[in-house]
Tab-separated table of C-alpha atoms in Angstrom:
chain	number	residue	atom	x	y	z
A	1	UNK	CA	0.138	0.186	0.060
A	2	UNK	CA	1.329	3.573	-0.289
A	3	UNK	CA	1.694	5.743	2.911
A	4	UNK	CA	-0.627	8.569	1.769
A	5	UNK	CA	-3.454	5.495	1.106
A	6	UNK	CA	-3.148	3.622	4.881
A	7	UNK	CA	-4.671	6.602	6.586
A	8	UNK	CA	-8.453	5.809	4.802
A	9	UNK	CA	-9.677	3.572	6.703
A	10	UNK	CA	-8.092	5.000	10.525
A	11	UNK	CA	-8.819	7.964	12.794
A	12	UNK	CA	-5.001	8.154	13.420
A	13	UNK	CA	-3.439	11.777	11.810
A	14	UNK	CA	-0.648	11.183	8.925
A	15	UNK	CA	2.110	12.181	11.114
A	16	UNK	CA	1.459	9.968	13.868
A	17	UNK	CA	0.918	7.206	10.647
A	18	UNK	CA	4.233	7.616	9.024
A	19	UNK	CA	6.247	7.811	12.280
A	20	UNK	CA	4.842	4.021	13.210
A	21	UNK	CA	6.000	2.889	9.560
A	22	UNK	CA	9.222	4.174	10.363
A	23	UNK	CA	9.508	1.901	13.190
A	24	UNK	CA	8.071	-1.333	11.696
A	25	UNK	CA	10.453	-0.856	8.943
A	26	UNK	CA	13.111	-0.383	11.459
A	27	UNK	CA	12.866	-3.380	13.013
A	28	UNK	CA	12.448	-4.869	9.894
A	29	UNK	CA	8.260	-5.452	9.683
A	30	UNK	CA	7.442	-4.051	6.398
A	31	UNK	CA	10.031	-2.918	3.736
A	32	UNK	CA	9.642	0.432	1.817
A	33	UNK	CA	9.700	1.476	-2.024
A	34	UNK	CA	9.697	4.727	-3.273
A	35	UNK	CA	8.204	5.769	-6.506
A	36	UNK	CA	8.770	9.645	-7.204
A	37	UNK	CA	7.250	11.197	-4.062
A	38	UNK	CA	5.543	8.541	-3.217
A	39	UNK	CA	5.711	5.714	-0.614
A	40	UNK	CA	4.876	1.799	-0.320
A	41	UNK	CA	4.969	0.089	2.240
A	42	UNK	CA	4.582	-4.015	2.922
A	43	UNK	CA	4.679	-6.669	4.975
A	44	UNK	CA	7.956	-8.769	5.418
A	45	UNK	CA	6.375	-12.113	6.061
A	46	UNK	CA	10.030	-13.050	7.323
A	47	UNK	CA	9.878	-10.166	10.045
A	48	UNK	CA	6.442	-11.466	11.116
A	49	UNK	CA	7.550	-14.902	11.170
A	50	UNK	CA	10.240	-13.754	13.914
A	51	UNK	CA	7.939	-11.713	15.672
A	52	UNK	CA	5.288	-14.672	15.956
A	53	UNK	CA	8.328	-16.366	17.363
A	54	UNK	CA	9.433	-14.001	19.446
A	55	UNK	CA	5.599	-13.379	21.377
A	56	UNK	CA	5.109	-17.449	21.092
A	57	UNK	CA	8.133	-17.813	22.903
A	58	UNK	CA	7.364	-15.076	25.008
A	59	UNK	CA	3.613	-16.100	26.059
A	60	UNK	CA	4.575	-19.412	26.805
A	61	UNK	CA	7.021	-18.731	29.607
A	62	UNK	CA	5.100	-16.134	31.096
A	63	UNK	CA	2.018	-18.641	30.871
A	64	UNK	CA	5.060	-21.059	32.786
A	65	UNK	CA	5.401	-18.709	35.038
A	66	UNK	CA	1.956	-18.134	35.994
A	67	UNK	CA	1.087	-21.582	36.850
A	68	UNK	CA	4.276	-22.099	38.895
A	69	UNK	CA	2.992	-18.653	40.870
A	70	UNK	CA	-0.574	-20.143	41.066
A	71	UNK	CA	1.335	-23.296	42.106
A	72	UNK	CA	2.784	-22.091	44.506
A	73	UNK	CA	-0.083	-19.667	45.954
A	74	UNK	CA	-2.250	-22.819	46.522
A	75	UNK	CA	0.861	-24.543	48.208
A	76	UNK	CA	0.431	-21.849	51.080
A	77	UNK	CA	-3.070	-21.817	50.541
A	78	UNK	CA	-3.299	-25.621	51.842
A	79	UNK	CA	-0.547	-25.359	54.617
A	80	UNK	CA	-1.987	-22.609	56.360
A	81	UNK	CA	-5.118	-24.638	56.751
A	82	UNK	CA	-3.181	-27.795	58.104
């Protein structure tokens, strides 16, 4: 999509969209191509794959940690009842 075409469905200022696209580009999640004065952006599947893997690992770790904490809390409750 062109950078100018993105705001049409959003309640976000063009300047904000431009800043967000810059961050996404620096993170490797989108690529940019210029044609004259227009800029076109495309999602980078390989960058999105890396993000997906990171998030899956993050949630797996976080959920395992949450489970450990909940189990420890349950053991404390059972121990205080005895």
